[in-house]
mmCIF file of N, CA and C in Angstrom:
data_model
loop_
_atom_site.group_PDB
_atom_site.id
_atom_site.type_symbol
_atom_site.label_atom_id
_atom_site.label_comp_id
_atom_site.label_asym_id
_atom_site.label_seq_id
_atom_site.Cartn_x
_atom_site.Cartn_y
_atom_site.Cartn_z
ATOM 1 N N MET I 3 -13.844 5.489 -17.628
ATOM 2 C CA MET I 3 -12.526 4.845 -16.479
ATOM 3 C C MET I 3 -12.142 2.926 -17.231
ATOM 4 N N ASN I 4 -11.838 3.092 -17.337
ATOM 5 C CA ASN I 4 -11.740 1.971 -17.945
ATOM 6 C C ASN I 4 -9.802 1.064 -17.889
ATOM 7 N N PHE I 5 -9.659 -0.142 -17.060
ATOM 8 C CA PHE I 5 -8.173 0.073 -17.362
ATOM 9 C C PHE I 5 -7.634 -0.260 -18.029
ATOM 10 N N ALA I 6 -8.467 -0.196 -19.108
ATOM 11 C CA ALA I 6 -7.602 -0.375 -20.632
ATOM 12 C C ALA I 6 -7.153 0.681 -21.037
ATOM 13 N N ASP I 7 -7.132 2.003 -20.408
ATOM 14 C CA ASP I 7 -6.781 2.953 -20.709
ATOM 15 C C ASP I 7 -5.586 3.944 -19.661
ATOM 16 N N ILE I 8 -5.082 3.035 -18.731
ATOM 17 C CA ILE I 8 -3.706 2.935 -17.777
ATOM 18 C C ILE I 8 -2.629 3.168 -18.584
ATOM 19 N N ASN I 9 -1.704 4.027 -17.886
ATOM 20 C CA ASN I 9 -1.065 3.589 -19.022
ATOM 21 C C ASN I 9 -0.035 3.468 -17.852
ATOM 22 N N TRP I 10 -0.068 2.057 -18.773
ATOM 23 C CA TRP I 10 0.988 0.249 -17.977
ATOM 24 C C TRP I 10 3.288 0.534 -17.125
ATOM 25 N N ALA I 11 2.721 1.240 -18.269
ATOM 26 C CA ALA I 11 3.945 2.604 -18.332
ATOM 27 C C ALA I 11 4.977 2.861 -16.984
ATOM 28 N N ALA I 12 3.049 3.920 -16.967
ATOM 29 C CA ALA I 12 3.959 4.980 -15.783
ATOM 30 C C ALA I 12 3.048 4.712 -14.833
ATOM 31 N N PHE I 13 2.080 3.282 -14.369
ATOM 32 C CA PHE I 13 1.471 2.574 -13.401
ATOM 33 C C PHE I 13 2.787 1.888 -12.903
ATOM 34 N N ALA I 14 3.123 1.180 -14.131
ATOM 35 C CA ALA I 14 5.115 -0.275 -13.380
ATOM 36 C C ALA I 14 5.882 1.040 -12.602
ATOM 37 N N VAL I 15 6.178 1.778 -13.398
ATOM 38 C CA VAL I 15 6.947 2.697 -12.350
ATOM 39 C C VAL I 15 6.906 3.220 -10.780
ATOM 40 N N VAL I 16 5.289 3.880 -11.162
ATOM 41 C CA VAL I 16 4.551 4.629 -9.351
ATOM 42 C C VAL I 16 4.538 3.235 -9.172
ATOM 43 N N TYR I 17 4.753 1.752 -9.280
ATOM 44 C CA TYR I 17 4.176 0.933 -8.735
ATOM 45 C C TYR I 17 5.969 0.371 -8.174
ATOM 46 N N VAL I 18 7.255 0.019 -8.840
ATOM 47 C CA VAL I 18 8.345 0.302 -7.970
ATOM 48 C C VAL I 18 8.388 1.803 -7.284
ATOM 49 N N ILE I 19 8.636 2.883 -8.070
ATOM 50 C CA ILE I 19 8.571 4.359 -7.003
ATOM 51 C C ILE I 19 8.033 3.503 -6.182
ATOM 52 N N GLY I 20 6.894 2.747 -5.737
ATOM 53 C CA GLY I 20 6.238 3.317 -4.317
ATOM 54 C C GLY I 20 6.276 1.541 -3.202
ATOM 55 N N PHE I 21 6.910 0.918 -3.360
ATOM 56 C CA PHE I 21 7.786 0.535 -3.083
ATOM 57 C C PHE I 21 9.085 0.324 -2.145
ATOM 58 N N VAL I 22 9.893 1.314 -3.088
ATOM 59 C CA VAL I 22 11.189 1.829 -3.055
ATOM 60 C C VAL I 22 11.133 2.619 -1.713
ATOM 61 N N VAL I 23 9.519 3.384 -2.057
ATOM 62 C CA VAL I 23 9.457 4.452 -0.238
ATOM 63 C C VAL I 23 9.382 3.721 0.653
ATOM 64 N N SER I 24 8.193 3.067 0.151
ATOM 65 C CA SER I 24 7.587 1.931 1.540
ATOM 66 C C SER I 24 8.576 1.331 1.949
ATOM 67 N N SER I 25 10.225 0.702 1.533
ATOM 68 C CA SER I 25 10.470 -0.174 1.278
ATOM 69 C C SER I 25 12.375 1.087 3.063
ATOM 70 N N ILE I 26 12.720 2.142 2.381
ATOM 71 C CA ILE I 26 13.017 3.069 2.792
ATOM 72 C C ILE I 26 12.786 2.857 4.155
ATOM 73 N N TRP I 27 11.086 4.218 3.884
ATOM 74 C CA TRP I 27 10.297 4.161 5.666
ATOM 75 C C TRP I 27 10.597 3.397 6.069
ATOM 76 N N PHE I 28 10.587 1.958 6.301
ATOM 77 C CA PHE I 28 10.465 1.189 7.242
ATOM 78 C C PHE I 28 11.187 -0.089 7.138
ATOM 79 N N GLY I 29 12.027 0.437 6.840
ATOM 80 C CA GLY I 29 13.890 -0.266 7.027
ATOM 81 C C GLY I 29 14.028 0.418 8.411
ATOM 82 N N PRO I 30 15.782 -0.866 8.345
ATOM 83 C CA PRO I 30 16.419 -0.775 9.972
ATOM 84 C C PRO I 30 16.134 0.539 10.044
ATOM 85 N N LYS I 31 16.862 1.307 9.835
ATOM 86 C CA LYS I 31 17.853 2.351 10.342
ATOM 87 C C LYS I 31 17.063 4.270 10.061
ATOM 88 N N THR I 32 14.572 2.984 9.561
ATOM 89 C CA THR I 32 13.964 4.781 9.636
ATOM 90 C C THR I 32 13.170 4.535 11.021
ATOM 91 N N PHE I 33 11.827 4.066 9.350
ATOM 92 C CA PHE I 33 11.274 4.583 10.753
ATOM 93 C C PHE I 33 10.820 2.801 12.232
ATOM 94 N N TYR I 34 11.275 1.756 10.932
ATOM 95 C CA TYR I 34 10.548 -0.014 11.766
ATOM 96 C C TYR I 34 11.140 0.355 13.356
ATOM 97 N N PRO I 35 12.154 1.190 13.672
ATOM 98 C CA PRO I 35 12.474 0.135 15.459
ATOM 99 C C PRO I 35 11.066 1.001 15.907
ATOM 100 N N ILE I 36 11.441 2.472 15.577
ATOM 101 C CA ILE I 36 10.927 3.456 16.274
ATOM 102 C C ILE I 36 9.344 2.842 16.268
ATOM 103 N N TRP I 37 8.187 2.470 15.357
ATOM 104 C CA TRP I 37 7.066 2.206 14.790
ATOM 105 C C TRP I 37 7.207 1.196 16.216
ATOM 106 N N TRP I 38 7.749 -0.142 15.746
ATOM 107 C CA TRP I 38 7.710 -1.579 16.899
ATOM 108 C C TRP I 38 7.628 -0.804 18.036
ATOM 109 N N LYS I 39 8.067 -0.151 18.088
ATOM 110 C CA LYS I 39 8.244 0.124 19.912
ATOM 111 C C LYS I 39 7.392 0.774 19.915
ATOM 112 N N LEU I 40 6.963 1.766 19.558
ATOM 113 C CA LEU I 40 5.895 2.678 19.980
ATOM 114 C C LEU I 40 4.909 1.481 19.562
ATOM 115 N N MET I 41 4.540 0.027 18.973
ATOM 116 C CA MET I 41 3.410 -0.740 19.224
ATOM 117 C C MET I 41 3.643 -1.677 20.504
ATOM 118 N N GLY I 42 4.200 -1.867 21.736
ATOM 119 C CA GLY I 42 3.965 -2.495 22.384
ATOM 120 C C GLY I 42 5.778 -2.645 22.692
ATOM 121 N N ASP I 43 5.645 -3.766 23.655
ATOM 122 C CA ASP I 43 6.996 -4.217 25.024
ATOM 123 C C ASP I 43 7.255 -6.167 23.891
ATOM 124 N N ARG I 44 6.545 -6.717 22.648
ATOM 125 C CA ARG I 44 7.535 -7.133 22.237
ATOM 126 C C ARG I 44 8.981 -7.557 21.610
ATOM 127 N N PRO I 45 9.221 -8.324 21.666
ATOM 128 C CA PRO I 45 10.500 -8.142 20.834
ATOM 129 C C PRO I 45 10.386 -7.641 19.561
ATOM 130 N N MET I 46 11.335 -6.475 19.076
ATOM 131 C CA MET I 46 11.387 -6.527 17.364
ATOM 132 C C MET I 46 11.678 -8.242 16.689
ATOM 133 N N PRO I 47 11.258 -8.740 16.283
ATOM 134 C CA PRO I 47 11.266 -9.593 15.423
ATOM 135 C C PRO I 47 12.533 -9.619 14.598
ATOM 136 N N THR I 48 13.635 -10.602 14.109
ATOM 137 C CA THR I 48 14.651 -10.719 13.317
ATOM 138 C C THR I 48 14.503 -11.981 11.805
ATOM 139 N N ARG I 49 14.723 -12.371 11.236
ATOM 140 C CA ARG I 49 14.955 -13.470 10.256
ATOM 141 C C ARG I 49 14.497 -14.955 11.127
ATOM 142 N N GLU I 50 14.480 -15.385 12.031
ATOM 143 C CA GLU I 50 14.968 -16.395 12.762
ATOM 144 C C GLU I 50 13.573 -16.352 12.997
ATOM 145 N N THR I 51 12.955 -15.582 13.979
ATOM 146 C CA THR I 51 11.692 -14.988 14.207
ATOM 147 C C THR I 51 10.135 -14.484 13.870
ATOM 148 N N GLN I 52 10.822 -13.689 13.305
ATOM 149 C CA GLN I 52 9.459 -14.258 12.224
ATOM 150 C C GLN I 52 8.915 -15.405 11.881
ATOM 151 N N THR I 53 7.126 -14.938 12.296
ATOM 152 C CA THR I 53 6.312 -16.145 11.999
ATOM 153 C C THR I 53 5.351 -15.549 11.332
ATOM 154 N N THR I 54 5.428 -14.449 10.456
ATOM 155 C CA THR I 54 4.899 -15.409 9.268
ATOM 156 C C THR I 54 5.569 -14.955 7.963
ATOM 157 N N PRO I 55 4.552 -15.694 7.370
ATOM 158 C CA PRO I 55 6.090 -15.635 6.304
ATOM 159 C C PRO I 55 6.102 -14.047 4.974
ATOM 160 N N ALA I 56 7.662 -14.806 4.966
ATOM 161 C CA ALA I 56 7.260 -13.905 3.885
ATOM 162 C C ALA I 56 6.721 -13.686 2.420
ATOM 163 N N VAL I 57 6.282 -14.658 2.083
ATOM 164 C CA VAL I 57 5.420 -14.192 1.178
ATOM 165 C C VAL I 57 3.614 -13.404 1.402
ATOM 166 N N ALA I 58 3.885 -14.026 2.765
ATOM 167 C CA ALA I 58 2.602 -13.806 2.567
ATOM 168 C C ALA I 58 2.412 -11.816 3.192
ATOM 169 N N LEU I 59 3.813 -11.540 3.696
ATOM 170 C CA LEU I 59 4.331 -10.766 4.291
ATOM 171 C C LEU I 59 4.299 -9.511 3.137
ATOM 172 N N PHE I 60 5.026 -9.896 1.760
ATOM 173 C CA PHE I 60 5.469 -9.449 1.093
ATOM 174 C C PHE I 60 3.750 -9.064 -0.129
ATOM 175 N N GLY I 61 3.756 -10.257 0.111
ATOM 176 C CA GLY I 61 2.414 -10.176 -0.968
ATOM 177 C C GLY I 61 1.572 -9.617 -0.536
ATOM 178 N N LEU I 62 0.837 -9.764 0.831
ATOM 179 C CA LEU I 62 0.218 -8.428 0.570
ATOM 180 C C LEU I 62 0.974 -7.031 0.359
ATOM 181 N N THR I 63 1.869 -7.153 1.003
ATOM 182 C CA THR I 63 1.956 -5.556 1.168
ATOM 183 C C THR I 63 2.252 -4.886 -0.658
ATOM 184 N N MET I 64 2.316 -5.968 -1.222
ATOM 185 C CA MET I 64 2.162 -5.897 -2.943
ATOM 186 C C MET I 64 0.617 -6.167 -3.701
ATOM 187 N N ILE I 65 -0.331 -5.739 -3.324
ATOM 188 C CA ILE I 65 -1.427 -6.080 -3.878
ATOM 189 C C ILE I 65 -1.726 -4.973 -3.210
ATOM 190 N N GLY I 66 -2.352 -4.435 -2.127
ATOM 191 C CA GLY I 66 -2.240 -3.455 -1.660
ATOM 192 C C GLY I 66 -2.113 -2.372 -2.306
ATOM 193 N N LEU I 67 -0.351 -2.090 -2.579
ATOM 194 C CA LEU I 67 0.241 -0.888 -3.164
ATOM 195 C C LEU I 67 -0.777 -1.403 -4.205
ATOM 196 N N PHE I 68 -0.963 -2.357 -4.826
ATOM 197 C CA PHE I 68 -1.645 -2.529 -6.768
ATOM 198 C C PHE I 68 -3.084 -1.706 -6.889
ATOM 199 N N VAL I 69 -3.714 -2.168 -5.284
ATOM 200 C CA VAL I 69 -4.981 -1.227 -5.731
ATOM 201 C C VAL I 69 -5.628 0.072 -4.942
ATOM 202 N N GLN I 70 -4.323 1.189 -4.285
ATOM 203 C CA GLN I 70 -3.530 1.571 -4.238
ATOM 204 C C GLN I 70 -3.439 2.588 -5.345
ATOM 205 N N VAL I 71 -2.257 2.322 -6.215
ATOM 206 C CA VAL I 71 -2.467 2.904 -7.555
ATOM 207 C C VAL I 71 -3.770 2.711 -8.516
ATOM 208 N N ALA I 72 -3.886 1.104 -8.763
ATOM 209 C CA ALA I 72 -5.335 1.647 -9.545
ATOM 210 C C ALA I 72 -5.971 1.589 -9.445
ATOM 211 N N ALA I 73 -6.850 2.693 -7.559
ATOM 212 C CA ALA I 73 -7.340 4.251 -7.148
ATOM 213 C C ALA I 73 -6.878 4.603 -8.476
ATOM 214 N N VAL I 74 -5.788 4.969 -7.670
ATOM 215 C CA VAL I 74 -5.728 6.490 -8.868
ATOM 216 C C VAL I 74 -5.468 6.878 -9.805
ATOM 217 N N ALA I 75 -5.110 5.160 -10.725
ATOM 218 C CA ALA I 75 -5.142 6.293 -12.409
ATOM 219 C C ALA I 75 -6.475 5.461 -13.505
ATOM 220 N N LEU I 76 -6.951 5.199 -11.701
ATOM 221 C CA LEU I 76 -8.594 5.174 -12.227
ATOM 222 C C LEU I 76 -9.515 6.748 -11.894
ATOM 223 N N LEU I 77 -8.784 7.012 -11.199
ATOM 224 C CA LEU I 77 -9.803 8.434 -10.909
ATOM 225 C C LEU I 77 -9.047 9.292 -11.584
ATOM 226 N N VAL I 78 -7.856 9.305 -11.846
ATOM 227 C CA VAL I 78 -7.221 10.373 -13.370
ATOM 228 C C VAL I 78 -8.030 10.216 -13.674
ATOM 229 N N GLN I 79 -8.005 9.383 -14.835
ATOM 230 C CA GLN I 79 -8.936 9.415 -16.182
ATOM 231 C C GLN I 79 -9.451 10.342 -16.089
ATOM 232 N N VAL I 80 -10.693 10.200 -14.880
ATOM 233 C CA VAL I 80 -12.469 10.709 -14.856
ATOM 234 C C VAL I 80 -12.585 12.282 -14.530
ATOM 235 N N LEU I 81 -11.576 12.563 -13.422
ATOM 236 C CA LEU I 81 -10.957 13.201 -12.778
ATOM 237 C C LEU I 81 -10.462 14.853 -12.881
ATOM 238 N N GLU I 82 -10.783 16.436 -13.901
ATOM 239 C CA GLU I 82 -10.673 17.280 -13.503
ATOM 240 C C GLU I 82 -10.220 18.522 -12.964
ATOM 241 N N ILE I 83 -9.064 17.043 -12.472
ATOM 242 C CA ILE I 83 -7.683 17.821 -11.360
ATOM 243 C C ILE I 83 -7.163 17.391 -10.988
ATOM 244 N N PRO I 84 -5.865 18.412 -10.719
ATOM 245 C CA PRO I 84 -4.710 18.176 -10.600
ATOM 246 C C PRO I 84 -4.723 16.574 -10.077
ATOM 247 N N GLY I 85 -3.225 15.676 -10.249
ATOM 248 C CA GLY I 85 -2.977 14.333 -9.738
ATOM 249 C C GLY I 85 -2.539 13.675 -8.749
ATOM 250 N N ALA I 86 -1.625 15.639 -8.461
ATOM 251 C CA ALA I 86 -1.524 15.298 -6.468
ATOM 252 C C ALA I 86 -2.527 15.530 -5.351
ATOM 253 N N LEU I 87 -3.729 15.834 -6.562
ATOM 254 C CA LEU I 87 -5.129 16.604 -5.575
ATOM 255 C C LEU I 87 -6.074 14.718 -6.052
ATOM 256 N N ILE I 88 -5.490 13.914 -6.667
ATOM 257 C CA ILE I 88 -6.833 13.050 -6.532
ATOM 258 C C ILE I 88 -5.593 12.033 -5.253
ATOM 259 N N GLY I 89 -4.105 11.842 -5.989
ATOM 260 C CA GLY I 89 -3.368 10.709 -5.210
ATOM 261 C C GLY I 89 -3.966 11.639 -3.698
ATOM 262 N N LEU I 90 -3.851 13.036 -3.042
ATOM 263 C CA LEU I 90 -3.044 12.819 -1.393
ATOM 264 C C LEU I 90 -5.749 12.969 -0.890
ATOM 265 N N PHE I 91 -6.442 12.648 -1.925
ATOM 266 C CA PHE I 91 -7.812 11.876 -1.567
ATOM 267 C C PHE I 91 -7.669 10.820 -1.044
ATOM 268 N N VAL I 92 -6.976 10.304 -2.146
ATOM 269 C CA VAL I 92 -7.111 8.312 -1.871
ATOM 270 C C VAL I 92 -5.885 7.748 -1.236
ATOM 271 N N GLY I 93 -4.510 8.874 -0.984
ATOM 272 C CA GLY I 93 -4.122 8.581 0.187
ATOM 273 C C GLY I 93 -4.580 8.553 1.905
ATOM 274 N N LEU I 94 -5.583 10.269 2.113
ATOM 275 C CA LEU I 94 -6.564 10.089 2.878
ATOM 276 C C LEU I 94 -7.218 8.883 3.122
ATOM 277 N N VAL I 95 -7.766 8.531 1.938
ATOM 278 C CA VAL I 95 -8.782 8.391 2.701
ATOM 279 C C VAL I 95 -8.404 6.508 2.758
ATOM 280 N N GLY I 96 -7.350 6.280 3.084
ATOM 281 C CA GLY I 96 -7.345 5.058 3.064
ATOM 282 C C GLY I 96 -6.727 5.222 4.723
ATOM 283 N N ALA I 97 -6.063 6.696 4.657
ATOM 284 C CA ALA I 97 -4.979 6.417 6.211
ATOM 285 C C ALA I 97 -6.306 6.989 7.132
ATOM 286 N N PHE I 98 -7.183 7.422 6.897
ATOM 287 C CA PHE I 98 -7.890 8.271 7.497
ATOM 288 C C PHE I 98 -8.833 6.422 7.748
ATOM 289 N N ALA I 99 -9.447 5.748 7.244
ATOM 290 C CA ALA I 99 -9.817 4.324 7.219
ATOM 291 C C ALA I 99 -9.476 3.930 8.928
ATOM 292 N N SER I 100 -8.181 3.429 8.477
ATOM 293 C CA SER I 100 -7.680 2.795 9.255
ATOM 294 C C SER I 100 -7.411 3.514 10.526
ATOM 295 N N LEU I 101 -7.255 5.177 11.169
ATOM 296 C CA LEU I 101 -6.596 5.508 12.105
ATOM 297 C C LEU I 101 -8.172 4.885 13.202
ATOM 298 N N GLY I 102 -9.197 4.121 13.602
ATOM 299 C CA GLY I 102 -10.423 3.875 14.080
ATOM 300 C C GLY I 102 -9.966 2.418 14.746
ATOM 301 N N HIS I 103 -9.316 1.732 13.974
ATOM 302 C CA HIS I 103 -8.424 0.379 14.543
ATOM 303 C C HIS I 103 -7.414 0.800 15.180
ATOM 304 N N ARG I 104 -6.289 1.530 15.041
ATOM 305 C CA ARG I 104 -5.005 1.699 15.420
ATOM 306 C C ARG I 104 -5.571 1.992 17.380
ATOM 307 N N MET I 105 -6.781 3.387 17.429
ATOM 308 C CA MET I 105 -6.676 3.212 18.477
ATOM 309 C C MET I 105 -7.297 2.535 19.216
ATOM 310 N N PHE I 106 -8.277 2.122 18.161
ATOM 311 C CA PHE I 106 -8.418 1.220 19.435
ATOM 312 C C PHE I 106 -7.715 -0.654 19.740
ATOM 313 N N ALA I 107 -6.995 -0.453 18.577
ATOM 314 C CA ALA I 107 -6.263 -1.743 18.628
ATOM 315 C C ALA I 107 -5.227 -0.401 20.390
ATOM 316 N N GLY I 108 -5.151 0.259 20.856
ATOM 317 C CA GLY I 108 -4.677 1.016 21.903
ATOM 318 C C GLY I 108 -3.052 1.488 21.379
ATOM 319 N N HIS I 109 -2.800 1.391 19.768
ATOM 320 C CA HIS I 109 -1.399 2.287 19.303
ATOM 321 C C HIS I 109 -0.733 3.703 19.288
ATOM 322 N N GLY I 110 -2.503 4.098 19.560
ATOM 323 C CA GLY I 110 -2.668 6.064 19.099
ATOM 324 C C GLY I 110 -2.089 6.129 17.944
ATOM 325 N N VAL I 111 -1.305 7.976 17.546
ATOM 326 C CA VAL I 111 -1.533 8.481 16.451
ATOM 327 C C VAL I 111 -0.433 9.132 15.647
ATOM 328 N N LYS I 112 0.610 8.235 17.092
ATOM 329 C CA LYS I 112 2.307 8.156 16.678
ATOM 330 C C LYS I 112 2.078 6.838 15.403
ATOM 331 N N VAL I 113 1.784 5.857 16.397
ATOM 332 C CA VAL I 113 2.475 4.351 14.766
ATOM 333 C C VAL I 113 0.866 5.008 13.765
ATOM 334 N N TRP I 114 -0.395 5.366 14.179
ATOM 335 C CA TRP I 114 -0.844 5.136 12.522
ATOM 336 C C TRP I 114 -0.620 6.214 11.751
ATOM 337 N N ALA I 115 0.375 6.943 12.377
ATOM 338 C CA ALA I 115 1.407 8.288 11.521
ATOM 339 C C ALA I 115 2.777 7.355 10.735
ATOM 340 N N ILE I 116 2.927 7.112 11.445
ATOM 341 C CA ILE I 116 4.434 6.453 10.824
ATOM 342 C C ILE I 116 3.806 5.382 9.599
ATOM 343 N N GLU I 117 2.364 4.762 9.822
ATOM 344 C CA GLU I 117 2.073 3.483 8.837
ATOM 345 C C GLU I 117 1.329 3.940 7.950
ATOM 346 N N VAL I 118 0.557 5.216 7.990
ATOM 347 C CA VAL I 118 -0.023 5.969 7.411
ATOM 348 C C VAL I 118 0.886 6.525 5.469
ATOM 349 N N THR I 119 2.099 6.932 7.183
ATOM 350 C CA THR I 119 2.773 8.365 5.571
ATOM 351 C C THR I 119 2.892 8.027 4.573
ATOM 352 N N PRO I 120 3.938 7.278 4.567
ATOM 353 C CA PRO I 120 4.576 6.344 3.226
ATOM 354 C C PRO I 120 3.294 6.807 2.313
ATOM 355 N N ASP I 121 2.091 5.908 2.718
ATOM 356 C CA ASP I 121 1.067 5.268 1.861
ATOM 357 C C ASP I 121 0.554 7.249 0.611
ATOM 358 N N VAL I 122 0.542 7.565 1.937
ATOM 359 C CA VAL I 122 -0.234 9.090 1.295
ATOM 360 C C VAL I 122 1.131 10.006 0.568
ATOM 361 N N ILE I 123 2.106 9.072 0.692
ATOM 362 C CA ILE I 123 3.084 10.021 -0.098
ATOM 363 C C ILE I 123 3.545 9.174 -1.012
ATOM 364 N N VAL I 124 3.888 7.894 -1.137
ATOM 365 C CA VAL I 124 3.107 7.002 -2.666
ATOM 366 C C VAL I 124 2.071 7.824 -3.985
ATOM 367 N N ALA I 125 0.683 7.418 -2.768
ATOM 368 C CA ALA I 125 0.064 8.049 -3.592
ATOM 369 C C ALA I 125 -0.093 9.638 -4.480
ATOM 370 N N VAL I 126 -0.069 10.430 -3.544
ATOM 371 C CA VAL I 126 0.580 11.695 -3.974
ATOM 372 C C VAL I 126 1.316 11.686 -5.568
ATOM 373 N N ILE I 127 2.675 11.130 -4.980
ATOM 374 C CA ILE I 127 3.457 10.616 -6.646
ATOM 375 C C ILE I 127 2.105 9.963 -7.694
ATOM 376 N N ALA I 128 1.580 9.248 -7.184
ATOM 377 C CA ALA I 128 0.588 7.833 -7.781
ATOM 378 C C ALA I 128 0.211 9.439 -8.656
ATOM 379 N N GLY I 129 -0.342 9.879 -8.338
ATOM 380 C CA GLY I 129 -1.202 10.872 -7.965
ATOM 381 C C GLY I 129 -0.327 11.640 -9.465
ATOM 382 N N ILE I 130 0.394 12.960 -9.206
ATOM 383 C CA ILE I 130 1.456 13.428 -10.415
ATOM 384 C C ILE I 130 2.340 12.365 -11.390
ATOM 385 N N ILE I 131 2.249 10.648 -11.145
ATOM 386 C CA ILE I 131 2.973 10.593 -12.360
ATOM 387 C C ILE I 131 1.928 9.802 -13.616
ATOM 388 N N LEU I 132 0.889 9.611 -13.378
ATOM 389 C CA LEU I 132 -0.452 9.021 -13.511
ATOM 390 C C LEU I 132 -0.842 10.451 -14.670
ATOM 391 N N SER I 133 -0.659 11.255 -14.111
ATOM 392 C CA SER I 133 -1.465 12.585 -14.828
ATOM 393 C C SER I 133 -1.307 13.058 -16.135
ATOM 394 N N LEU I 134 0.849 12.836 -15.516
ATOM 395 C CA LEU I 134 1.161 13.690 -16.138
ATOM 396 C C LEU I 134 1.888 11.747 -17.356
ATOM 397 N N TRP I 135 1.935 11.434 -17.261
ATOM 398 C CA TRP I 135 1.409 9.927 -18.268
ATOM 399 C C TRP I 135 1.270 9.586 -18.536
ATOM 400 N N ARG I 136 0.072 11.049 -19.185
ATOM 401 C CA ARG I 136 -2.231 9.534 -19.943
ATOM 402 C C ARG I 136 -1.626 9.721 -21.306
#
């Protein structure tokens, strides 16, 4: 298991795909309005009312995606199972690690499912691409 052995071209492709999938998933015409409504009674933020700086929102999202894809890439190097299964495992570990947080916050399973589904999808795609481009 070595970062130097990662196919960084495949990593970059997966990274871009991950950002695109997540952007579409949480777009204004897809799941973002539903997710926000399920989160509570607060009005949906706009560019004018958003309190978290965009650098923090997107920067932390980019770091999280990097860590997820790196985990899949490293596991693809050492496990002799299909990359899709590795991605599914990594995605589900992350997904279920956050389940308790949503339950204790009172947001429910629907909010959790909307949040974690693109992560699982991206992890599976990562496993497939990274195992094919070893």
